[in-house]
Amino acid sequence: MSSDLQDLYQEVVLEHSKRPRNFRAVPDANRQAEGYNPLCGDQLSVTVHMEGDVIRDIGFQGQGCAISRASASLMTGAVKDRTLAEAVALFEQVHALVTEGPSAVDVESLGKLAVLSGVSEFPARVKCASLAWHTLRAALEGRSTSVSTE
Amino acid sequence: MSTPGFDVRRVRADFPILHQEVRGRPLVYLDSAATGQKPQAVIDALTRFYTHDNANVHRGVHILSERATQAYEDARESVRRFINARDAKEIVFMRGTTEAINLVASTYGRKHVGPGDEVLISAMEHHSNIVPWQMVCDAVGAKLRVIPVDDRGELRMDAVDALLTERTRILAVTHVSNALGTVNPVRELVRRAHAKNIPVLLDGAQAVTHLPVDVQDLGCDFYAFSGHKLFGPTGIGVLYGRLDVLEAMPPYQGGGDMILSVTMEKTVYNRVPHRFEAGTPDMAGAVGLAAAIHYLESVGMAAIAAHDQALLTYATQALSAVPGLSLVGTASEKTGVLSFTLADVHPHDVGTILDREGVCIRTGHHCAQPLMKRFGVAATARASLAFYNTPEDVDALVRGLHKVREVFQ
Ligand SMILES: Cc1ncc(COP(=O)(O)O)c(C=O)c1O
């Protein structure tokens, strides 16, 4: 396998895509949004339980490719117990990581999310990696309409 | 695998784009249903037109305008011959299939579809043969009805008669499905619709590239296709309409060329086909399309169809042997389109890994979301064949699919 493919489909990515974490609707959600990638028909929903400013619980559901599932799964782990502002800051870091590559961000600070760095070599897959994050942001900002990557 | 009277190596030599390496491997192009590659003859025709003949058509008294007009009208005649229309006036140059269907929907459709009427399409239409009709139906309060598709991807012909009612104003179906490859029994559909005086539009975007098409034999009222899929340039396409039907239709867009005279009080519209070609047309596109048609005629559509069938059989067998692969669309009559899913690997991941092997396929819903829903998938991977493809291309696809399985084992 070519090395950029190996970077894209890292073990952690494949593992999260096969067994996504928090793949459920949060029972007492008070924020939620739908995300849609019209290019491929992928759809996912993100549900969040906020306590004040803090994300206490988060889940996602829907269908998508390995990259979008892994990114969503990793996202739920990364933003739990973070504040809204921290989650948005993380989103911006991840966006820079998948569009510009690891040199554009402080990779250390991203923890497990760093495995998404391989996406930057695949411009056609950036939308897959960012769908869950766009959807989360819409949920946090209380936008009820569904977001689209287009 | 070989087809009598057809030499695929000679054909390939005519397509410069095929002879390159991508991602360090020889290019394997299996996405011709999205757009076809162009033979040198088409590229040269465009260069020649712009180098020697370019001027506006139907307007100037000078030599270049005369040449450009001649080339443009000769192209119309080439299209007429290619689909065996009776009269070159039945050929309207459009931007593509999409515009052709929109023209019929918003002229013929707006005139004849009224409140409570019905428009009949099928469950395997491309969005471009769904949305324009939805727009008409929404605007006038008519109903869009749909011929269902069975598990193999064939039209449920047993459902058709009941769907052709006294309220049906037009039947619009695809000749060949872009997502499944199904060749529909369009002659029979036309016969049944005409028995109830219902006109028929056929979306030929995926048919003209694989089969000899004879609009008189099909008997349809409208036939639409795109130049870019037919190995010609982008930006040009064709609406065929039976002369009496076209002549009774109101114009589409207003502007130059589509008029005979204009005063501030009244405009007299031009005769067909010019009535439907407002503004400066894509002259070079028409010339390029004609060059593509001449090229196809020199190879022979019958030979192209035979090669397509042989390669489809080869590819169907080869893909069926890949563990976990399941074909979506297994109609008894098909063209070289292989839509599939691979175990629970998402088509996007299949496409990305194949791309790294130099193999270009399409993944997604193929602008046929209702059809994807019918088959219970959000997307498929689709390899589509053209007459320049070889068994070796199919072998490269299969090798790539084994790579996908390795990654996702
Ligand atoms: C069956 C079918 N109809 C219509 C279209 C639309 O063609 P175009 O985008 O060239 O207008 C396509 C191409 O995508 C097609 O495959």
mmCIF file of C-alpha atoms in Angstrom, chain B residues 27-363:
data_model
loop_
_atom_site.group_PDB
_atom_site.id
_atom_site.type_symbol
_atom_site.label_atom_id
_atom_site.label_comp_id
_atom_site.label_asym_id
_atom_site.label_seq_id
_atom_site.Cartn_x
_atom_site.Cartn_y
_atom_site.Cartn_z
ATOM 1 C CA LEU B 27 -4.181 5.429 -16.063
ATOM 2 C CA VAL B 28 -7.224 3.147 -16.032
ATOM 3 C CA TYR B 29 -10.287 5.231 -16.863
ATOM 4 C CA LEU B 30 -13.534 3.538 -15.867
ATOM 5 C CA ASP B 31 -15.738 6.588 -15.488
ATOM 6 C CA SER B 32 -17.002 7.139 -19.018
ATOM 7 C CA ALA B 33 -20.636 7.249 -17.891
ATOM 8 C CA ALA B 34 -19.728 10.510 -16.147
ATOM 9 C CA THR B 35 -17.954 11.878 -19.182
ATOM 10 C CA GLY B 36 -16.249 10.333 -22.176
ATOM 11 C CA GLN B 37 -12.661 10.938 -23.230
ATOM 12 C CA LYS B 38 -12.012 12.690 -26.528
ATOM 13 C CA PRO B 39 -10.365 11.238 -29.618
ATOM 14 C CA GLN B 40 -7.674 13.334 -31.309
ATOM 15 C CA ALA B 41 -10.143 13.953 -34.158
ATOM 16 C CA VAL B 42 -12.375 15.957 -31.801
ATOM 17 C CA ILE B 43 -9.501 17.923 -30.329
ATOM 18 C CA ASP B 44 -8.244 18.703 -33.845
ATOM 19 C CA ALA B 45 -11.704 19.764 -35.032
ATOM 20 C CA LEU B 46 -11.929 22.326 -32.232
ATOM 21 C CA THR B 47 -8.478 23.665 -33.032
ATOM 22 C CA ARG B 48 -9.285 23.793 -36.731
ATOM 23 C CA PHE B 49 -12.537 25.658 -36.143
ATOM 24 C CA TYR B 50 -10.894 28.301 -33.982
ATOM 25 C CA THR B 51 -7.832 28.491 -36.213
ATOM 26 C CA HIS B 52 -9.673 28.904 -39.511
ATOM 27 C CA ASP B 53 -13.440 29.278 -39.395
ATOM 28 C CA ASN B 54 -14.584 31.046 -36.237
ATOM 29 C CA ALA B 55 -17.247 33.753 -36.625
ATOM 30 C CA ASN B 56 -20.804 34.212 -35.435
ATOM 31 C CA VAL B 57 -23.388 32.072 -37.205
ATOM 32 C CA HIS B 58 -26.473 33.144 -39.139
ATOM 33 C CA ARG B 59 -25.504 36.798 -38.932
ATOM 34 C CA GLY B 60 -22.649 37.945 -41.076
ATOM 35 C CA VAL B 61 -22.366 38.412 -44.806
ATOM 36 C CA HIS B 62 -18.661 37.716 -44.690
ATOM 37 C CA ILE B 63 -16.762 34.584 -45.572
ATOM 38 C CA LEU B 64 -15.990 33.479 -42.021
ATOM 39 C CA SER B 65 -19.592 33.758 -40.915
ATOM 40 C CA GLU B 66 -20.542 31.764 -43.980
ATOM 41 C CA ARG B 67 -18.041 29.040 -43.052
ATOM 42 C CA ALA B 68 -19.038 28.962 -39.386
ATOM 43 C CA THR B 69 -22.718 28.774 -40.312
ATOM 44 C CA GLN B 70 -21.989 26.001 -42.772
ATOM 45 C CA ALA B 71 -19.986 24.058 -40.188
ATOM 46 C CA TYR B 72 -22.711 24.504 -37.570
ATOM 47 C CA GLU B 73 -25.496 23.380 -39.910
ATOM 48 C CA ASP B 74 -23.365 20.507 -41.217
ATOM 49 C CA ALA B 75 -23.018 19.387 -37.608
ATOM 50 C CA ARG B 76 -26.786 19.380 -37.299
ATOM 51 C CA GLU B 77 -26.969 17.149 -40.352
ATOM 52 C CA SER B 78 -24.351 14.807 -38.833
ATOM 53 C CA VAL B 79 -26.473 14.450 -35.702
ATOM 54 C CA ARG B 80 -29.568 13.820 -37.805
ATOM 55 C CA ARG B 81 -27.841 10.992 -39.612
ATOM 56 C CA PHE B 82 -26.396 9.554 -36.406
ATOM 57 C CA ILE B 83 -29.798 9.054 -34.776
ATOM 58 C CA ASN B 84 -31.636 8.653 -38.097
ATOM 59 C CA ALA B 85 -34.003 11.573 -37.641
ATOM 60 C CA ARG B 86 -36.138 12.354 -40.661
ATOM 61 C CA ASP B 87 -35.200 16.020 -40.909
ATOM 62 C CA ALA B 88 -32.267 18.131 -39.662
ATOM 63 C CA LYS B 89 -34.849 20.649 -38.401
ATOM 64 C CA GLU B 90 -35.689 18.103 -35.731
ATOM 65 C CA ILE B 91 -32.247 18.552 -34.169
ATOM 66 C CA VAL B 92 -31.988 21.350 -31.598
ATOM 67 C CA PHE B 93 -28.554 22.120 -30.189
ATOM 68 C CA MET B 94 -28.592 22.423 -26.421
ATOM 69 C CA ARG B 95 -26.039 22.625 -23.629
ATOM 70 C CA GLY B 96 -26.661 18.981 -22.790
ATOM 71 C CA THR B 97 -29.248 16.458 -21.716
ATOM 72 C CA THR B 98 -30.214 18.523 -18.705
ATOM 73 C CA GLU B 99 -31.056 21.584 -20.742
ATOM 74 C CA ALA B 100 -32.868 19.485 -23.348
ATOM 75 C CA ILE B 101 -35.182 17.964 -20.746
ATOM 76 C CA ASN B 102 -35.724 21.336 -19.104
ATOM 77 C CA LEU B 103 -36.685 22.770 -22.472
ATOM 78 C CA VAL B 104 -39.333 20.110 -23.024
ATOM 79 C CA ALA B 105 -40.616 20.400 -19.452
ATOM 80 C CA SER B 106 -40.932 24.147 -19.548
ATOM 81 C CA THR B 107 -42.352 24.503 -23.064
ATOM 82 C CA TYR B 108 -44.269 21.363 -23.933
ATOM 83 C CA GLY B 109 -44.837 20.581 -20.259
ATOM 84 C CA ARG B 110 -46.093 24.022 -19.282
ATOM 85 C CA LYS B 111 -48.411 24.081 -22.266
ATOM 86 C CA HIS B 112 -49.953 20.638 -21.852
ATOM 87 C CA VAL B 113 -49.713 19.697 -18.181
ATOM 88 C CA GLY B 114 -52.525 21.194 -16.113
ATOM 89 C CA PRO B 115 -54.003 20.871 -12.635
ATOM 90 C CA GLY B 116 -54.791 17.254 -11.781
ATOM 91 C CA ASP B 117 -52.801 15.921 -14.750
ATOM 92 C CA GLU B 118 -49.978 13.433 -14.419
ATOM 93 C CA VAL B 119 -46.395 13.145 -15.629
ATOM 94 C CA LEU B 120 -45.011 9.612 -15.668
ATOM 95 C CA ILE B 121 -41.314 8.909 -15.098
ATOM 96 C CA SER B 122 -39.479 5.882 -13.692
ATOM 97 C CA ALA B 123 -37.694 5.052 -10.457
ATOM 98 C CA MET B 124 -34.335 4.853 -12.255
ATOM 99 C CA GLU B 125 -34.184 8.394 -13.611
ATOM 100 C CA HIS B 126 -31.215 10.705 -13.318
ATOM 101 C CA HIS B 127 -32.115 13.802 -11.288
ATOM 102 C CA SER B 128 -32.197 15.727 -14.554
ATOM 103 C CA ASN B 129 -35.229 13.701 -15.646
ATOM 104 C CA ILE B 130 -36.947 14.070 -12.273
ATOM 105 C CA VAL B 131 -36.505 17.634 -11.080
ATOM 106 C CA PRO B 132 -37.683 19.500 -14.222
ATOM 107 C CA TRP B 133 -40.918 17.488 -14.122
ATOM 108 C CA GLN B 134 -41.339 18.062 -10.399
ATOM 109 C CA MET B 135 -41.002 21.775 -11.081
ATOM 110 C CA VAL B 136 -43.742 21.648 -13.725
ATOM 111 C CA CYS B 137 -45.993 19.537 -11.518
ATOM 112 C CA ASP B 138 -45.505 21.835 -8.524
ATOM 113 C CA ALA B 139 -46.179 24.919 -10.601
ATOM 114 C CA VAL B 140 -49.463 23.705 -12.083
ATOM 115 C CA GLY B 141 -50.712 21.296 -9.440
ATOM 116 C CA ALA B 142 -50.063 18.111 -11.391
ATOM 117 C CA LYS B 143 -48.883 14.777 -10.070
ATOM 118 C CA LEU B 144 -45.584 13.031 -10.732
ATOM 119 C CA ARG B 145 -46.038 9.278 -10.998
ATOM 120 C CA VAL B 146 -43.299 6.695 -11.078
ATOM 121 C CA ILE B 147 -42.845 3.323 -12.809
ATOM 122 C CA PRO B 148 -41.279 1.035 -10.174
ATOM 123 C CA VAL B 149 -38.076 -0.945 -10.634
ATOM 124 C CA ASP B 150 -37.616 -4.599 -9.641
ATOM 125 C CA ASP B 151 -34.743 -6.150 -7.679
ATOM 126 C CA ARG B 152 -32.641 -6.721 -10.770
ATOM 127 C CA GLY B 153 -33.021 -3.133 -11.858
ATOM 128 C CA GLU B 154 -35.585 -3.661 -14.591
ATOM 129 C CA LEU B 155 -38.681 -1.546 -15.076
ATOM 130 C CA ARG B 156 -41.816 -3.238 -13.814
ATOM 131 C CA MET B 157 -43.472 -3.413 -17.216
ATOM 132 C CA ASP B 158 -46.503 -5.053 -15.616
ATOM 133 C CA ALA B 159 -47.159 -1.794 -13.764
ATOM 134 C CA VAL B 160 -46.933 0.468 -16.797
ATOM 135 C CA ASP B 161 -50.400 0.140 -18.299
ATOM 136 C CA ALA B 162 -52.143 1.126 -15.085
ATOM 137 C CA LEU B 163 -49.828 4.127 -14.738
ATOM 138 C CA LEU B 164 -50.599 5.393 -18.240
ATOM 139 C CA THR B 165 -53.942 6.997 -17.436
ATOM 140 C CA GLU B 166 -56.200 9.476 -19.195
ATOM 141 C CA ARG B 167 -54.527 12.171 -17.091
ATOM 142 C CA THR B 168 -50.971 11.279 -18.215
ATOM 143 C CA ARG B 169 -49.635 14.137 -20.350
ATOM 144 C CA ILE B 170 -46.140 12.785 -21.021
ATOM 145 C CA LEU B 171 -43.979 9.749 -20.312
ATOM 146 C CA ALA B 172 -40.315 10.601 -19.668
ATOM 147 C CA VAL B 173 -37.930 7.680 -19.144
ATOM 148 C CA THR B 174 -34.305 6.911 -19.564
ATOM 149 C CA HIS B 175 -33.211 4.689 -22.444
ATOM 150 C CA VAL B 176 -30.268 3.353 -20.437
ATOM 151 C CA SER B 177 -29.792 3.829 -16.682
ATOM 152 C CA ASN B 178 -26.597 5.648 -15.729
ATOM 153 C CA ALA B 179 -26.503 4.005 -12.297
ATOM 154 C CA LEU B 180 -27.423 0.412 -13.240
ATOM 155 C CA GLY B 181 -26.736 0.058 -16.945
ATOM 156 C CA THR B 182 -30.242 -1.300 -17.555
ATOM 157 C CA VAL B 183 -31.398 -0.968 -21.167
ATOM 158 C CA ASN B 184 -35.095 -0.253 -20.961
ATOM 159 C CA PRO B 185 -37.619 -1.668 -23.472
ATOM 160 C CA VAL B 186 -38.258 1.827 -24.766
ATOM 161 C CA ARG B 187 -39.791 0.775 -28.073
ATOM 162 C CA GLU B 188 -42.448 -1.142 -26.175
ATOM 163 C CA LEU B 189 -42.970 1.792 -23.798
ATOM 164 C CA VAL B 190 -43.462 4.134 -26.747
ATOM 165 C CA ARG B 191 -45.939 1.697 -28.287
ATOM 166 C CA ARG B 192 -48.004 1.484 -25.122
ATOM 167 C CA ALA B 193 -47.945 5.234 -24.472
ATOM 168 C CA HIS B 194 -48.792 6.107 -28.057
ATOM 169 C CA ALA B 195 -51.713 3.682 -27.966
ATOM 170 C CA LYS B 196 -53.150 6.146 -25.439
ATOM 171 C CA ASN B 197 -51.925 9.230 -27.345
ATOM 172 C CA ILE B 198 -49.317 10.018 -24.711
ATOM 173 C CA PRO B 199 -46.052 11.481 -26.016
ATOM 174 C CA VAL B 200 -42.714 10.055 -24.904
ATOM 175 C CA LEU B 201 -39.377 11.668 -24.057
ATOM 176 C CA LEU B 202 -36.361 9.389 -23.892
ATOM 177 C CA ASP B 203 -33.224 10.354 -21.980
ATOM 178 C CA GLY B 204 -30.551 8.946 -24.250
ATOM 179 C CA ALA B 205 -27.492 10.278 -22.389
ATOM 180 C CA GLN B 206 -26.198 6.769 -21.635
ATOM 181 C CA ALA B 207 -27.623 5.028 -24.686
ATOM 182 C CA VAL B 208 -26.034 6.837 -27.629
ATOM 183 C CA THR B 209 -22.590 5.983 -26.293
ATOM 184 C CA HIS B 210 -23.187 2.221 -26.381
ATOM 185 C CA LEU B 211 -25.919 1.406 -28.894
ATOM 186 C CA PRO B 212 -26.947 2.324 -32.396
ATOM 187 C CA VAL B 213 -29.971 4.622 -31.910
ATOM 188 C CA ASP B 214 -32.688 5.152 -34.516
ATOM 189 C CA VAL B 215 -35.297 7.629 -33.321
ATOM 190 C CA GLN B 216 -37.699 6.756 -36.121
ATOM 191 C CA ASP B 217 -37.556 3.111 -35.199
ATOM 192 C CA LEU B 218 -38.015 3.929 -31.499
ATOM 193 C CA GLY B 219 -40.918 6.173 -32.430
ATOM 194 C CA CYS B 220 -40.308 8.576 -29.539
ATOM 195 C CA ASP B 221 -41.395 12.208 -29.633
ATOM 196 C CA PHE B 222 -38.276 13.547 -27.905
ATOM 197 C CA TYR B 223 -34.767 12.189 -27.464
ATOM 198 C CA ALA B 224 -32.093 13.967 -25.409
ATOM 199 C CA PHE B 225 -28.345 13.424 -25.103
ATOM 200 C CA SER B 226 -25.069 15.145 -24.191
ATOM 201 C CA GLY B 227 -22.050 15.668 -26.409
ATOM 202 C CA HIS B 228 -19.496 15.260 -23.639
ATOM 203 C CA LYS B 229 -20.586 11.710 -22.859
ATOM 204 C CA LEU B 230 -20.482 10.907 -26.560
ATOM 205 C CA PHE B 231 -16.728 11.648 -26.654
ATOM 206 C CA GLY B 232 -17.378 15.181 -27.884
ATOM 207 C CA PRO B 233 -16.822 18.532 -26.168
ATOM 208 C CA THR B 234 -18.595 19.794 -23.061
ATOM 209 C CA GLY B 235 -21.256 22.446 -23.431
ATOM 210 C CA ILE B 236 -23.077 20.896 -26.366
ATOM 211 C CA GLY B 237 -25.964 18.477 -26.439
ATOM 212 C CA VAL B 238 -28.971 17.570 -28.493
ATOM 213 C CA LEU B 239 -32.711 17.629 -28.250
ATOM 214 C CA TYR B 240 -34.397 15.653 -30.995
ATOM 215 C CA GLY B 241 -38.082 16.443 -31.346
ATOM 216 C CA ARG B 242 -40.500 15.199 -33.968
ATOM 217 C CA LEU B 243 -41.045 18.086 -36.356
ATOM 218 C CA ASP B 244 -44.807 18.398 -35.884
ATOM 219 C CA VAL B 245 -44.348 18.328 -32.096
ATOM 220 C CA LEU B 246 -41.564 20.932 -32.115
ATOM 221 C CA GLU B 247 -43.503 23.200 -34.454
ATOM 222 C CA ALA B 248 -46.456 23.293 -32.071
ATOM 223 C CA MET B 249 -44.262 24.213 -29.088
ATOM 224 C CA PRO B 250 -43.825 27.712 -27.648
ATOM 225 C CA PRO B 251 -40.263 29.070 -27.499
ATOM 226 C CA TYR B 252 -37.927 28.445 -24.556
ATOM 227 C CA GLN B 253 -35.565 31.364 -23.983
ATOM 228 C CA GLY B 254 -35.957 34.679 -25.725
ATOM 229 C CA GLY B 255 -33.181 36.514 -27.531
ATOM 230 C CA GLY B 256 -31.324 36.733 -30.795
ATOM 231 C CA ASP B 257 -31.524 34.032 -33.488
ATOM 232 C CA MET B 258 -34.848 32.720 -32.181
ATOM 233 C CA ILE B 259 -36.818 35.542 -33.791
ATOM 234 C CA LEU B 260 -37.847 36.581 -37.292
ATOM 235 C CA SER B 261 -38.743 40.137 -36.396
ATOM 236 C CA VAL B 262 -39.004 42.211 -33.269
ATOM 237 C CA THR B 263 -40.898 45.417 -32.650
ATOM 238 C CA MET B 264 -41.573 46.773 -29.201
ATOM 239 C CA GLU B 265 -45.153 45.574 -29.633
ATOM 240 C CA LYS B 266 -44.673 42.134 -31.080
ATOM 241 C CA THR B 267 -42.096 39.509 -31.865
ATOM 242 C CA VAL B 268 -42.426 36.900 -34.574
ATOM 243 C CA TYR B 269 -40.588 33.741 -33.610
ATOM 244 C CA ASN B 270 -38.217 31.977 -35.914
ATOM 245 C CA ARG B 271 -38.890 28.546 -37.356
ATOM 246 C CA VAL B 272 -37.643 25.382 -35.672
ATOM 247 C CA PRO B 273 -34.997 24.501 -34.686
ATOM 248 C CA HIS B 274 -33.753 28.115 -34.423
ATOM 249 C CA ARG B 275 -36.773 29.096 -32.329
ATOM 250 C CA PHE B 276 -35.229 27.047 -29.526
ATOM 251 C CA GLU B 277 -31.657 28.268 -29.957
ATOM 252 C CA ALA B 278 -31.678 31.759 -28.503
ATOM 253 C CA GLY B 279 -28.404 33.642 -28.516
ATOM 254 C CA THR B 280 -25.045 32.710 -29.979
ATOM 255 C CA PRO B 281 -24.861 28.924 -29.844
ATOM 256 C CA ASP B 282 -21.877 26.753 -28.980
ATOM 257 C CA MET B 283 -20.614 26.626 -32.542
ATOM 258 C CA ALA B 284 -17.275 25.012 -31.785
ATOM 259 C CA GLY B 285 -19.089 22.515 -29.570
ATOM 260 C CA ALA B 286 -21.368 21.509 -32.433
ATOM 261 C CA VAL B 287 -18.378 21.117 -34.739
ATOM 262 C CA GLY B 288 -16.602 19.012 -32.106
ATOM 263 C CA LEU B 289 -19.689 16.879 -31.588
ATOM 264 C CA ALA B 290 -19.901 16.260 -35.311
ATOM 265 C CA ALA B 291 -16.258 15.185 -35.287
ATOM 266 C CA ALA B 292 -17.022 12.749 -32.462
ATOM 267 C CA ILE B 293 -19.946 11.354 -34.434
ATOM 268 C CA HIS B 294 -17.841 10.930 -37.571
ATOM 269 C CA TYR B 295 -15.242 9.154 -35.487
ATOM 270 C CA LEU B 296 -17.841 6.815 -33.959
ATOM 271 C CA GLU B 297 -19.261 6.127 -37.409
ATOM 272 C CA SER B 298 -15.819 5.236 -38.699
ATOM 273 C CA VAL B 299 -15.363 2.739 -35.871
ATOM 274 C CA GLY B 300 -18.968 1.572 -36.258
ATOM 275 C CA MET B 301 -21.662 1.651 -33.588
ATOM 276 C CA ALA B 302 -22.438 -2.020 -34.123
ATOM 277 C CA ALA B 303 -18.824 -2.960 -33.380
ATOM 278 C CA ILE B 304 -18.814 -0.623 -30.385
ATOM 279 C CA ALA B 305 -21.954 -2.284 -29.042
ATOM 280 C CA ALA B 306 -20.482 -5.750 -29.541
ATOM 281 C CA HIS B 307 -17.238 -4.818 -27.770
ATOM 282 C CA ASP B 308 -19.280 -3.317 -24.919
ATOM 283 C CA GLN B 309 -21.249 -6.532 -24.474
ATOM 284 C CA ALA B 310 -18.165 -8.748 -24.529
ATOM 285 C CA LEU B 311 -16.366 -6.538 -22.035
ATOM 286 C CA LEU B 312 -19.449 -6.326 -19.814
ATOM 287 C CA THR B 313 -19.641 -10.123 -19.687
ATOM 288 C CA TYR B 314 -15.947 -10.337 -18.840
ATOM 289 C CA ALA B 315 -16.226 -7.658 -16.140
ATOM 290 C CA THR B 316 -19.382 -9.126 -14.615
ATOM 291 C CA GLN B 317 -17.641 -12.470 -14.186
ATOM 292 C CA ALA B 318 -14.451 -10.927 -12.865
ATOM 293 C CA LEU B 319 -16.237 -8.736 -10.319
ATOM 294 C CA SER B 320 -18.578 -11.491 -9.192
ATOM 295 C CA ALA B 321 -15.517 -13.493 -8.160
ATOM 296 C CA VAL B 322 -14.404 -10.790 -5.695
ATOM 297 C CA PRO B 323 -15.471 -11.908 -2.199
ATOM 298 C CA GLY B 324 -18.014 -9.587 -0.620
ATOM 299 C CA LEU B 325 -18.808 -7.780 -3.851
ATOM 300 C CA SER B 326 -22.406 -7.446 -4.821
ATOM 301 C CA LEU B 327 -23.596 -5.965 -8.077
ATOM 302 C CA VAL B 328 -26.421 -3.457 -7.978
ATOM 303 C CA GLY B 329 -28.251 -3.793 -11.274
ATOM 304 C CA THR B 330 -28.304 -7.185 -12.924
ATOM 305 C CA ALA B 331 -30.867 -6.619 -15.654
ATOM 306 C CA SER B 332 -30.912 -9.090 -18.523
ATOM 307 C CA GLU B 333 -30.209 -6.265 -20.971
ATOM 308 C CA LYS B 334 -27.415 -3.962 -19.870
ATOM 309 C CA THR B 335 -24.668 -1.736 -21.170
ATOM 310 C CA GLY B 336 -21.184 -1.600 -19.659
ATOM 311 C CA VAL B 337 -22.046 -0.160 -16.268
ATOM 312 C CA LEU B 338 -21.075 -2.049 -13.110
ATOM 313 C CA SER B 339 -22.487 -0.583 -9.930
ATOM 314 C CA PHE B 340 -21.502 -2.424 -6.797
ATOM 315 C CA THR B 341 -20.974 -2.481 -3.076
ATOM 316 C CA LEU B 342 -18.077 -4.260 -1.407
ATOM 317 C CA ALA B 343 -18.978 -5.888 1.922
ATOM 318 C CA ASP B 344 -19.461 -3.032 4.372
ATOM 319 C CA VAL B 345 -16.729 -0.843 2.928
ATOM 320 C CA HIS B 346 -18.163 2.527 1.990
ATOM 321 C CA PRO B 347 -17.945 3.310 -1.753
ATOM 322 C CA HIS B 348 -15.907 6.453 -1.022
ATOM 323 C CA ASP B 349 -13.204 4.396 0.598
ATOM 324 C CA VAL B 350 -13.276 2.001 -2.350
ATOM 325 C CA GLY B 351 -12.903 4.964 -4.721
ATOM 326 C CA THR B 352 -10.010 6.511 -2.817
ATOM 327 C CA ILE B 353 -7.991 3.305 -2.706
ATOM 328 C CA LEU B 354 -8.651 2.528 -6.389
ATOM 329 C CA ASP B 355 -7.584 6.063 -7.254
ATOM 330 C CA ARG B 356 -4.235 5.424 -5.608
ATOM 331 C CA GLU B 357 -3.919 2.436 -7.961
ATOM 332 C CA GLY B 358 -4.532 4.671 -10.958
ATOM 333 C CA VAL B 359 -8.086 3.353 -11.412
ATOM 334 C CA CYS B 360 -10.744 6.052 -11.878
ATOM 335 C CA ILE B 361 -14.279 5.089 -10.944
ATOM 336 C CA ARG B 362 -17.271 7.035 -9.695
ATOM 337 C CA THR B 363 -18.659 6.694 -6.190
#
